[in-house]
Coordinates of C-alpha atoms and ligand atoms in Angstrom, one line a residue:
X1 CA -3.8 207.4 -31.0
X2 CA -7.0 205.2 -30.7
X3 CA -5.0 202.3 -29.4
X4 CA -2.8 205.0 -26.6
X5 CA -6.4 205.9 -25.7
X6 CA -7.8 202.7 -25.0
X7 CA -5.0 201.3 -23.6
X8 CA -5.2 204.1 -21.2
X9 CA -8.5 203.7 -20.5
X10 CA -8.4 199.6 -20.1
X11 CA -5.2 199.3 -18.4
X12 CA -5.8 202.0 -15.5
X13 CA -3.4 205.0 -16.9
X14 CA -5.6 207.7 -17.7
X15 CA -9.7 208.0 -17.4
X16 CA -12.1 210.6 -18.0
X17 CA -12.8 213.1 -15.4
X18 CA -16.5 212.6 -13.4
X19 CA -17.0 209.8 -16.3
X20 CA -19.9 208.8 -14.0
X21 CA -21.8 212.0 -15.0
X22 CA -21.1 211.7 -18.5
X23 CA -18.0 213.6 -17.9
X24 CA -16.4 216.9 -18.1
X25 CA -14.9 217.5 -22.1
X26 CA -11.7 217.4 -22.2
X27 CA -10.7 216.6 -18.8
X28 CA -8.6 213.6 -17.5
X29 CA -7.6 211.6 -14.2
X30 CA -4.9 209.9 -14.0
X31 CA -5.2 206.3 -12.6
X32 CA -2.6 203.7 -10.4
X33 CA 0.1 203.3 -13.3
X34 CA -0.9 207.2 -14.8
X35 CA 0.0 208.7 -11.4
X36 CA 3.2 206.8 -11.6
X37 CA 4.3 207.3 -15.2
X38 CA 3.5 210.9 -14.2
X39 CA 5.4 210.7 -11.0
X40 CA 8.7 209.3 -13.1
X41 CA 8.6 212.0 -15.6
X42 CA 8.7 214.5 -13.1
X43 CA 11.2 212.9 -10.9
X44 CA 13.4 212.4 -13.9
X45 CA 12.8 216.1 -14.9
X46 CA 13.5 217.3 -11.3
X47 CA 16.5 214.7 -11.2
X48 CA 18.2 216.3 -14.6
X49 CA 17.2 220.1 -13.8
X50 CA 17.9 220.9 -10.3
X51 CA 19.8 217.8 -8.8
X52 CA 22.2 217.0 -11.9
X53 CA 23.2 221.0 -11.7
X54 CA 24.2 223.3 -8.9
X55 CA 23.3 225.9 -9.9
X56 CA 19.1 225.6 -9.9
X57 CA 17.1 225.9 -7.1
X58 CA 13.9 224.5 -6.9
X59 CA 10.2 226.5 -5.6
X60 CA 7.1 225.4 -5.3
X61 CA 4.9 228.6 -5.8
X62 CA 1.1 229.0 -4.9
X63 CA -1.9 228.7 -7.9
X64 CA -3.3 232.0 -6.9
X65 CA -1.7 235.2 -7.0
X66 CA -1.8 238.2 -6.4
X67 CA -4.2 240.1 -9.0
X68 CA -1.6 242.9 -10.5
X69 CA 1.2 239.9 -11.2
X70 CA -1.1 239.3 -14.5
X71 CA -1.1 243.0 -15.3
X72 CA 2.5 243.7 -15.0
X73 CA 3.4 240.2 -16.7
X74 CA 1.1 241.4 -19.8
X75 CA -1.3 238.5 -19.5
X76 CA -4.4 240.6 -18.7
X77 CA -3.3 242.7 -22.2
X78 CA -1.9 240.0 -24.0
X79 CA -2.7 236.5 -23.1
X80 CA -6.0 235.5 -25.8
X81 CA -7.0 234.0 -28.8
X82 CA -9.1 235.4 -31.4
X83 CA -12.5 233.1 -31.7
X84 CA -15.5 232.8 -34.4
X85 CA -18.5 231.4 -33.9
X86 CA -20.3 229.8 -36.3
X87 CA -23.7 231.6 -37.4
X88 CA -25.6 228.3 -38.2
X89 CA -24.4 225.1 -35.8
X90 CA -22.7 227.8 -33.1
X91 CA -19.6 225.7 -32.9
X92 CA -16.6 228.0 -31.8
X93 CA -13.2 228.0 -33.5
X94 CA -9.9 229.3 -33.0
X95 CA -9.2 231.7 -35.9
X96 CA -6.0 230.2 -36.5
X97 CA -6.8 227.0 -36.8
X98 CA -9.3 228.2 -39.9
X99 CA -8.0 227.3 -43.1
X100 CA -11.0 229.7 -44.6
X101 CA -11.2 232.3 -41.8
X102 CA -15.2 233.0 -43.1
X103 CA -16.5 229.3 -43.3
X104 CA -17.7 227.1 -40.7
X105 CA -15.1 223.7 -41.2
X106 CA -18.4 221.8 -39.6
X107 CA -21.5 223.0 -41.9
X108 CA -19.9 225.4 -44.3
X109 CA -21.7 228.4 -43.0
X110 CA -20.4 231.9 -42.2
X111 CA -18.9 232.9 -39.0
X112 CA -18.8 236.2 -36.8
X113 CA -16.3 238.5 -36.7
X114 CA -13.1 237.4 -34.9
X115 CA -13.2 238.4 -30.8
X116 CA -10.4 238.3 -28.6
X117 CA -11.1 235.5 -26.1
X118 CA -9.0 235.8 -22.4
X119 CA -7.4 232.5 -21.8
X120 CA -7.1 233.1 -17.8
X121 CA -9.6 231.5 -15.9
X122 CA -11.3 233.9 -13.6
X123 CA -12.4 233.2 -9.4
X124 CA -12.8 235.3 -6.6
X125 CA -11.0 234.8 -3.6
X126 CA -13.2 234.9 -0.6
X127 CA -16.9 234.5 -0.2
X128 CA -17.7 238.0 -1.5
X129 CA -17.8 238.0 -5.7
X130 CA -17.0 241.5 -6.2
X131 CA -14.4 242.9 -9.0
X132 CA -11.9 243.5 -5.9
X133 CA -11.8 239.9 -4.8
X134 CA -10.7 238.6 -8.4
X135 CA -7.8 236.7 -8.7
X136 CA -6.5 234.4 -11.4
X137 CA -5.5 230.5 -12.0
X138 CA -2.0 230.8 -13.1
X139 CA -2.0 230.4 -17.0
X140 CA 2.1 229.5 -16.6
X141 CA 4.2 228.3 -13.5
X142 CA 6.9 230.8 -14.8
X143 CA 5.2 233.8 -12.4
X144 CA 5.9 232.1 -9.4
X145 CA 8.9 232.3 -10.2
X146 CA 9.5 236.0 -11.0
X147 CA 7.8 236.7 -8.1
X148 CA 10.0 234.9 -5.6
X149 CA 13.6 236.2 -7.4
X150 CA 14.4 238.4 -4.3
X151 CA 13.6 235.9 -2.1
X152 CA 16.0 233.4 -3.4
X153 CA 18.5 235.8 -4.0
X154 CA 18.2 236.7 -0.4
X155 CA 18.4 233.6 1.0
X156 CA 20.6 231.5 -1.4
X157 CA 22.8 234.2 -2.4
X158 CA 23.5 232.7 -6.4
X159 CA 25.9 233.8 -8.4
X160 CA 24.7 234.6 -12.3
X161 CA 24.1 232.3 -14.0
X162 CA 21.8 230.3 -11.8
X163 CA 17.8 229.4 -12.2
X164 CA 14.8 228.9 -10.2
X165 CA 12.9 225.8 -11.5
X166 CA 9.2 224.5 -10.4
X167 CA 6.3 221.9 -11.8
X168 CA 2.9 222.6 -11.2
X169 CA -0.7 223.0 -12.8
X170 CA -1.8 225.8 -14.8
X171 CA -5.0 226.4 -16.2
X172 CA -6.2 227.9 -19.5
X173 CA -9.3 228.4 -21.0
X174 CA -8.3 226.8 -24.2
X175 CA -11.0 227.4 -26.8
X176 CA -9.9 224.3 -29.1
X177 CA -8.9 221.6 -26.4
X178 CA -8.3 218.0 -27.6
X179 CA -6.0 214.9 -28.4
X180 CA -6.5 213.2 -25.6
X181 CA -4.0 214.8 -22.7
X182 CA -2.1 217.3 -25.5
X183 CA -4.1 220.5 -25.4
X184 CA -6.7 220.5 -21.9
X185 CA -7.3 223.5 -20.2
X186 CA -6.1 222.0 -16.7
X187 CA -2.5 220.6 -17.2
X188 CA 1.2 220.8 -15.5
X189 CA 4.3 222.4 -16.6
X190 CA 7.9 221.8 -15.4
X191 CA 9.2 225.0 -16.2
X192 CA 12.6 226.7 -15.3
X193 CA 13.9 230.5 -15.4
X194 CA 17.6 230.9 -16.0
X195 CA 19.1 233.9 -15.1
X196 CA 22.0 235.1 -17.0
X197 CA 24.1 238.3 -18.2
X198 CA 22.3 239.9 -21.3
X199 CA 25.5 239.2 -23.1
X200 CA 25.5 235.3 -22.4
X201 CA 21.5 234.6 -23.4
X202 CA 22.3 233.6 -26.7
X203 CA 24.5 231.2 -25.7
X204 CA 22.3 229.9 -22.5
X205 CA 19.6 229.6 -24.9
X206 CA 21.3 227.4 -27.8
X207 CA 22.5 225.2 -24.4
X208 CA 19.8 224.7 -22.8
X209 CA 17.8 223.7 -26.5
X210 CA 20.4 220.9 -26.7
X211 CA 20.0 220.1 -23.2
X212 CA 16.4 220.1 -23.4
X213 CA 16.8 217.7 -26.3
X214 CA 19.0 215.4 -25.0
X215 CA 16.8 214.5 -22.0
X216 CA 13.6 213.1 -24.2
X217 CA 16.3 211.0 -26.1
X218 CA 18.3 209.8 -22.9
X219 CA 14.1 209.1 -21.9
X220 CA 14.0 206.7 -24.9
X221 CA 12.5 209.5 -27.5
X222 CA 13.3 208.2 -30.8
X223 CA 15.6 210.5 -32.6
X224 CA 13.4 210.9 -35.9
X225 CA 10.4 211.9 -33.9
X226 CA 11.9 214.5 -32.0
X227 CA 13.1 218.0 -33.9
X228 CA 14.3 221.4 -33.0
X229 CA 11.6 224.5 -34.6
X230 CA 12.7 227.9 -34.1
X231 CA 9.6 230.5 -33.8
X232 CA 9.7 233.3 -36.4
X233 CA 9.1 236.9 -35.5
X234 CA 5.2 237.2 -35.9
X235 CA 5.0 233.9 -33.7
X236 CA 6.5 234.9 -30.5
X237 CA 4.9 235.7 -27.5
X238 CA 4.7 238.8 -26.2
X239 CA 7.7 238.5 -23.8
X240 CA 10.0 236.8 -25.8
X241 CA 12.9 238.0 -28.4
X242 CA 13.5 234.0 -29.3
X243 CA 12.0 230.7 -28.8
X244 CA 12.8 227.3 -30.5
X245 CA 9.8 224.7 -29.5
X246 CA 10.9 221.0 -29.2
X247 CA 8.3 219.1 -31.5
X248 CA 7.5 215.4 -31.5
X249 CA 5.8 213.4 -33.9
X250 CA 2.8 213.0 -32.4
X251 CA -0.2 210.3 -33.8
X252 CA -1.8 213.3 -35.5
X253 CA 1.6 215.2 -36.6
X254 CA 3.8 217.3 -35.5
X255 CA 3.0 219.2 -32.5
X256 CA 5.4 221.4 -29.5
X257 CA 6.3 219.7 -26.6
X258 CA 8.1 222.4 -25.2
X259 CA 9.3 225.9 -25.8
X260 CA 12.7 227.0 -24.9
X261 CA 12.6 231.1 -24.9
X262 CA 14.9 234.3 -24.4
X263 CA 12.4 236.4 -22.6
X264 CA 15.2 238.7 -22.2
X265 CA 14.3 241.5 -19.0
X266 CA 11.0 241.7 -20.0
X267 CA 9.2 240.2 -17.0
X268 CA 11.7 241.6 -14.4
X269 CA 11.4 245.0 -15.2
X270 CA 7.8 245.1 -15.6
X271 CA 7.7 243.4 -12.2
X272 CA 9.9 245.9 -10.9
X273 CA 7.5 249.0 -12.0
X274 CA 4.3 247.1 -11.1
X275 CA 5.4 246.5 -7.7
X276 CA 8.4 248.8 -6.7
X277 CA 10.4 246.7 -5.8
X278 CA 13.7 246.4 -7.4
X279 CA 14.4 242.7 -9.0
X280 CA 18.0 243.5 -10.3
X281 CA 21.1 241.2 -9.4
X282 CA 24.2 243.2 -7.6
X283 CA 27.2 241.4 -9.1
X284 CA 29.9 242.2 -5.5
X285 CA 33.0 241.5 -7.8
X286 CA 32.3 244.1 -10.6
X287 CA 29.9 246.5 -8.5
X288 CA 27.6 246.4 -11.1
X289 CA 23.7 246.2 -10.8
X290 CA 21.7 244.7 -13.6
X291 CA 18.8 242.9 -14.7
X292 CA 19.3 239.2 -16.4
X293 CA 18.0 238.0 -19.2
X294 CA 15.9 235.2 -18.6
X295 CA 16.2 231.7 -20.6
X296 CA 13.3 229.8 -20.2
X297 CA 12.8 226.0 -21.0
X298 CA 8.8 225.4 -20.1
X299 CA 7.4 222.2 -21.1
X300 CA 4.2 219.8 -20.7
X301 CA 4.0 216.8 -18.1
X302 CA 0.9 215.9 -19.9
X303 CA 2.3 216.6 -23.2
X304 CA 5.4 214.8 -22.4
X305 CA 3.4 211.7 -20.9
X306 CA 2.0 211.5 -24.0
X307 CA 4.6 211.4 -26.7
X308 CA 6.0 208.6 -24.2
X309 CA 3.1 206.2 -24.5
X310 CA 2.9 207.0 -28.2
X311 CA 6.9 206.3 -28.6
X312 CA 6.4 203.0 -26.7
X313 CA 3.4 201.4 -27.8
X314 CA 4.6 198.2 -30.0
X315 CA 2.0 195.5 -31.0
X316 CA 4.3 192.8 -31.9
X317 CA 3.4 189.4 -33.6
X318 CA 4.6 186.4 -31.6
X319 CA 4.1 183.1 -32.5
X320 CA 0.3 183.3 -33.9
X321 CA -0.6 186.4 -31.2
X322 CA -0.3 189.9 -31.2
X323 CA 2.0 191.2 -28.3
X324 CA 1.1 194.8 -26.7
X325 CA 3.7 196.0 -25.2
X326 CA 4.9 199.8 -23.8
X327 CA 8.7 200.0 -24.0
X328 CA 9.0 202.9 -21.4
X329 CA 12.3 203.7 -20.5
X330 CA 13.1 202.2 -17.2
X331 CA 12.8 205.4 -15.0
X332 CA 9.8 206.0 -16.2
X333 CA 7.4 202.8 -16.5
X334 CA 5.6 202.4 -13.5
X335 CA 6.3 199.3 -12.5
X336 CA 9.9 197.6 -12.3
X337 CA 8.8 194.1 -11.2
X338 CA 6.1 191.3 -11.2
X339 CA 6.2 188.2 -9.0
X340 CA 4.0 185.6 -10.9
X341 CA 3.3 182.1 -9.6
X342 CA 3.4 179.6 -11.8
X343 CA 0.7 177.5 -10.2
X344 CA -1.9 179.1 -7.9
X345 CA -3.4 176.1 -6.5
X346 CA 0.2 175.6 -4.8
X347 CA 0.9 177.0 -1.4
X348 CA 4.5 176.8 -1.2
X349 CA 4.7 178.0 -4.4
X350 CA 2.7 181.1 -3.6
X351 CA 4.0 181.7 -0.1
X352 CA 7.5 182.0 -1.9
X353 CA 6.4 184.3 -4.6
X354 CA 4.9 186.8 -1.5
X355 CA 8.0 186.4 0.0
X356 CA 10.1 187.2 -2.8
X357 CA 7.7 190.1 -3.3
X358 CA 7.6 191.5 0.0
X359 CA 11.8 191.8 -0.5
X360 CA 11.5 193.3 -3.6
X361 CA 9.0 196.0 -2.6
X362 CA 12.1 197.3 -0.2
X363 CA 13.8 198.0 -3.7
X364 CA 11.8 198.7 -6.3
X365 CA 7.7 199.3 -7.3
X366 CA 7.2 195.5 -7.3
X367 CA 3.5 193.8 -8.3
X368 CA 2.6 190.2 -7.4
X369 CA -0.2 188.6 -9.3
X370 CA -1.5 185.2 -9.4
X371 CA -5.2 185.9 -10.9
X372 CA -5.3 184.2 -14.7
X373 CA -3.2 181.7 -16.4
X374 CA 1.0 182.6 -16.9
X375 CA 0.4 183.8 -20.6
X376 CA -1.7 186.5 -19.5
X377 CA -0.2 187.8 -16.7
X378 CA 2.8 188.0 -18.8
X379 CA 0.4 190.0 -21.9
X380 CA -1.0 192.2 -18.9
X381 CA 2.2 193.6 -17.1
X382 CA 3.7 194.1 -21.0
X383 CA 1.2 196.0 -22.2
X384 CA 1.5 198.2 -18.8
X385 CA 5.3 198.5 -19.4
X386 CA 6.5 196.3 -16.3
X387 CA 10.0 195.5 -17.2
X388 CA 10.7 192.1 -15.4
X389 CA 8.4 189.1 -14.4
X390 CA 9.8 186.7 -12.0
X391 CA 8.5 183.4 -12.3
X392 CA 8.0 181.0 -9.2
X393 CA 7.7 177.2 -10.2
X394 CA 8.0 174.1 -8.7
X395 CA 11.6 173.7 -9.5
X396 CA 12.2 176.9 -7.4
X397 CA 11.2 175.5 -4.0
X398 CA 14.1 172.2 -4.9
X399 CA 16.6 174.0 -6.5
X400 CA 15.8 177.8 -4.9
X401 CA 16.1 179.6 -8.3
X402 CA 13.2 181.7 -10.5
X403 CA 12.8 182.6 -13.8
X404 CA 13.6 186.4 -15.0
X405 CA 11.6 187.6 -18.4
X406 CA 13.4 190.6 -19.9
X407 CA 10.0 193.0 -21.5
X408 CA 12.0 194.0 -24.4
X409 CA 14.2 190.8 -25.4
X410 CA 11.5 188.3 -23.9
X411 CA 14.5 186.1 -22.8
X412 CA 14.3 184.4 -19.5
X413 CA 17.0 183.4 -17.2
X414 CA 17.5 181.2 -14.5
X415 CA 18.6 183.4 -11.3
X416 CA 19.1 182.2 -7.9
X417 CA 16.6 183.5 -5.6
X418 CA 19.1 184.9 -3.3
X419 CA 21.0 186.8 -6.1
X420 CA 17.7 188.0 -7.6
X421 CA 18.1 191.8 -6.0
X422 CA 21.7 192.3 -6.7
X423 CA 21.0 191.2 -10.0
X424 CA 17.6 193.8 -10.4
X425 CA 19.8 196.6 -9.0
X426 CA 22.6 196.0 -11.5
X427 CA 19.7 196.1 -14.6
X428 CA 17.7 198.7 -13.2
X429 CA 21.0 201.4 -12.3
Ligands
GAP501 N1 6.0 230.0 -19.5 C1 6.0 229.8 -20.9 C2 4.8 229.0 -21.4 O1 3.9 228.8 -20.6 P1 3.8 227.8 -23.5 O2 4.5 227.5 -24.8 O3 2.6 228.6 -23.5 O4 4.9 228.7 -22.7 C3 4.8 225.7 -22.3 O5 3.7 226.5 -22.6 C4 4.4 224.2 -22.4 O6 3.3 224.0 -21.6 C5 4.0 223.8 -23.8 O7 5.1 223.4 -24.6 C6 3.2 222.5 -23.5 O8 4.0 221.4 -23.3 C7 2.5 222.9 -22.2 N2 1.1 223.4 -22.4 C8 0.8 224.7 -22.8 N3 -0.6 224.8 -22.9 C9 -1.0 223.5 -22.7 C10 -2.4 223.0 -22.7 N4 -3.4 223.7 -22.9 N5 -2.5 221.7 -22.4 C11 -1.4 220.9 -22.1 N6 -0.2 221.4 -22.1 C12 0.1 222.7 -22.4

């Protein structure tokens, strides 16, 4: 996990908020290849969940809502953790993360009696702060959905089974944030609602759990880090009659990555009393009027950024060296190509390599660098994930052809310059 971190850190993926002012605990920017990586996940998200299916429409809701949304969806009621303090040192805990519920895990000293703890953050909208003016960051995406179910219905006109899917941030007040980008309390979720006949959720949700599954391994997930863990009863949130989480095995064990729920009618209905407004589905064939159930695959961006990086940080002895490397699948690492001279001090050699960048850019996220010696512009764009270099030498102004590093395989081949996209596109498809 140290070694993700730094790399992070060092390589420009993912710094610490306002670091300037010490920084804020717990909060993280994302830098030139972080906003990428991120970019990719949620492109490849967006590219298997609403353009791969025809059936999934995609919304992109407001943060702030309207006030009673978080009483009818239960989250003013329901939506807290229960936290001790500790009566010596004052550090706060999470009950359930106590192993002794009455000893501090810090000093060893008692702790208070357990309190419920809200985990919505709380603003006022406006420039007056009076009770009437609060409103809410979202703690989930999945109410902006909800919220706009008549409004697709009106102006797509779906047939059941079809889903509404959105990314976006939510916010929680976590009590116990930490590793790194797992658990903050400002992060994004890609979440979709699947709307289906109460009869079919059982089987919607066992697809969409494979589905779900599927896409971190087709992402490069290895297989033995990735597993399936059904909730039981007592876990389940207060909405939902199922829910399998999708676990990875993260540097510090085995944590969710995403949950995959039935939350049945539940948040329908109570929209439909909170607001008066009926959000049933009118089935024209059978005459019938009825509220779906309501699958619900909801997972991290963070989270999933992160058990990426872990999954595809190597260090890999070559020769008498240590080799860094991030195997990111190839939708996902930030950057597809770098043109490297092999001399600097050569203009024609270096007016080719632009050149031959310049044409690249038009096809893929293409680099040119030309700032250290060849055996560290090569160590610099592996450990960033960059899955070709293209090498310029002096044999490429005679005989017009550059050299092509594979990441993985380290092989090089000799390409001719003007075969050098068609041969990119076929690799990169
Ligand atoms: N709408 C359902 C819902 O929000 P959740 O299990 O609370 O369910 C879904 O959250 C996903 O959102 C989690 O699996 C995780 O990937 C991500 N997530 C939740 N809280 C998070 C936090 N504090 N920091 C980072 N990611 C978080």
């Amino acid at each position: 996990m140290d070694k993700v971190i730094s790399l992070c850190k060092r390589r420009g993926f993912i710094f610490q908020s306002s670091e300037i002012y010490g920084g804020l605990s717990n909060t993280w920017d994302y830098g030139p290849y972080g906003v990428e990586l991120k970019n990719n996940v949620k492109r490849a998200w967006w590219q298997a969940c609403v353009y791969e299916r025809d059936n999934i429409f995609g919304i992109d809701a407001a943060i702030l809502m309207h006030p009673k949304t978080w009483e009818a969806s239960g989250h003013i009621q329901n939506f807290f953790d229960i936290k001790k303090d500790c009566l010596s040192c004052k550090r706060w805990f999470k009950e359930t993360d106590l192993t002794d519920k009455n000893k501090c895990p810090e000093c060893g000293a008692g702790l208070t009696e357990g309190k419920p703890f809200n985990l919505m953050f709380k603003t006022h909208q406006g420039p007056v702060e009076e009770n009437a003016n609060i409103v809410y960051l979202r703690p989930e995406t999945a109410q902006g959905i909800f919220v706009n179910f008549l409004n697709i219905l009106d102006s797509k006109h779906p047939k059941l089974p079809f889903g509404i899917a959105q990314i976006g941030k939510s916010f929680r007040n976590e009590i116990t944030p930490g590793n790194f980008i797992f658990r903050t309390r400002e992060f994004e979720q890609m979440e979709i609602e699947y709307f289906v006949r109460p009869q079919e959720a059982d089987k919607a949700l066992e697809d969409w759990i494979e589905s779900r599954f599927n896409w971190y391994i087709n992402l490069g997930i290895k297989k033995d880090n990735l597993r399936k863990r059904p909730h039981a009863k007592e876990e389940l949130a207060h909405y939902s009659k199922a829910c399998t989480d999708l676990e990875y095995n993260f540097p510090f064990g085995w944590s969710e990555l995403e949950g995959i729920a039935n939350r049945t009618d539940f948040d329908l209905k109570q929209h439909t009393q909170f607001s008066a407004k009926e959000l049933t589905y009118f089935d024209d064939v059978t005459k019938e009027r009825l509220y779906p159930y309501i699958i619900e695959p909801s997972g991290g961006v963070d989270r999933s950024i992160l058990a990426f990086l872990a999954n595809a940080y190597f260090e890999e002895k070559v020769r008498d060296a240590t080799r860094v490397v991030l195997k990111l699948h190839k939708d996902l690492t930030p950057i597809k190509v770098a043109v490297l001279p092999l001399l600097k001090n050569r203009d024609e050699i270096t007016a080719l390599a632009k050149k031959i960048t310049s044409d690249l850019k038009k096809h893929f996220v293409t680099v040119y660098d030309d700032t250290a010696s060849i055996g560290k512009l090569y160590r610099r764009q592996d450990e960033v994930g960059t899955l070709y270099c293209v090498t310029v030498d002096v044999q490429s102004l005679e005989d017009k052809q550059i050299t092509v590093r594979d990441r993985d395989t380290m092989l090089q081949e000799r390409i001719n310059i003007d075969r050098i996209k068609e041969y990119l596109q076929d690799k990169l498809s």
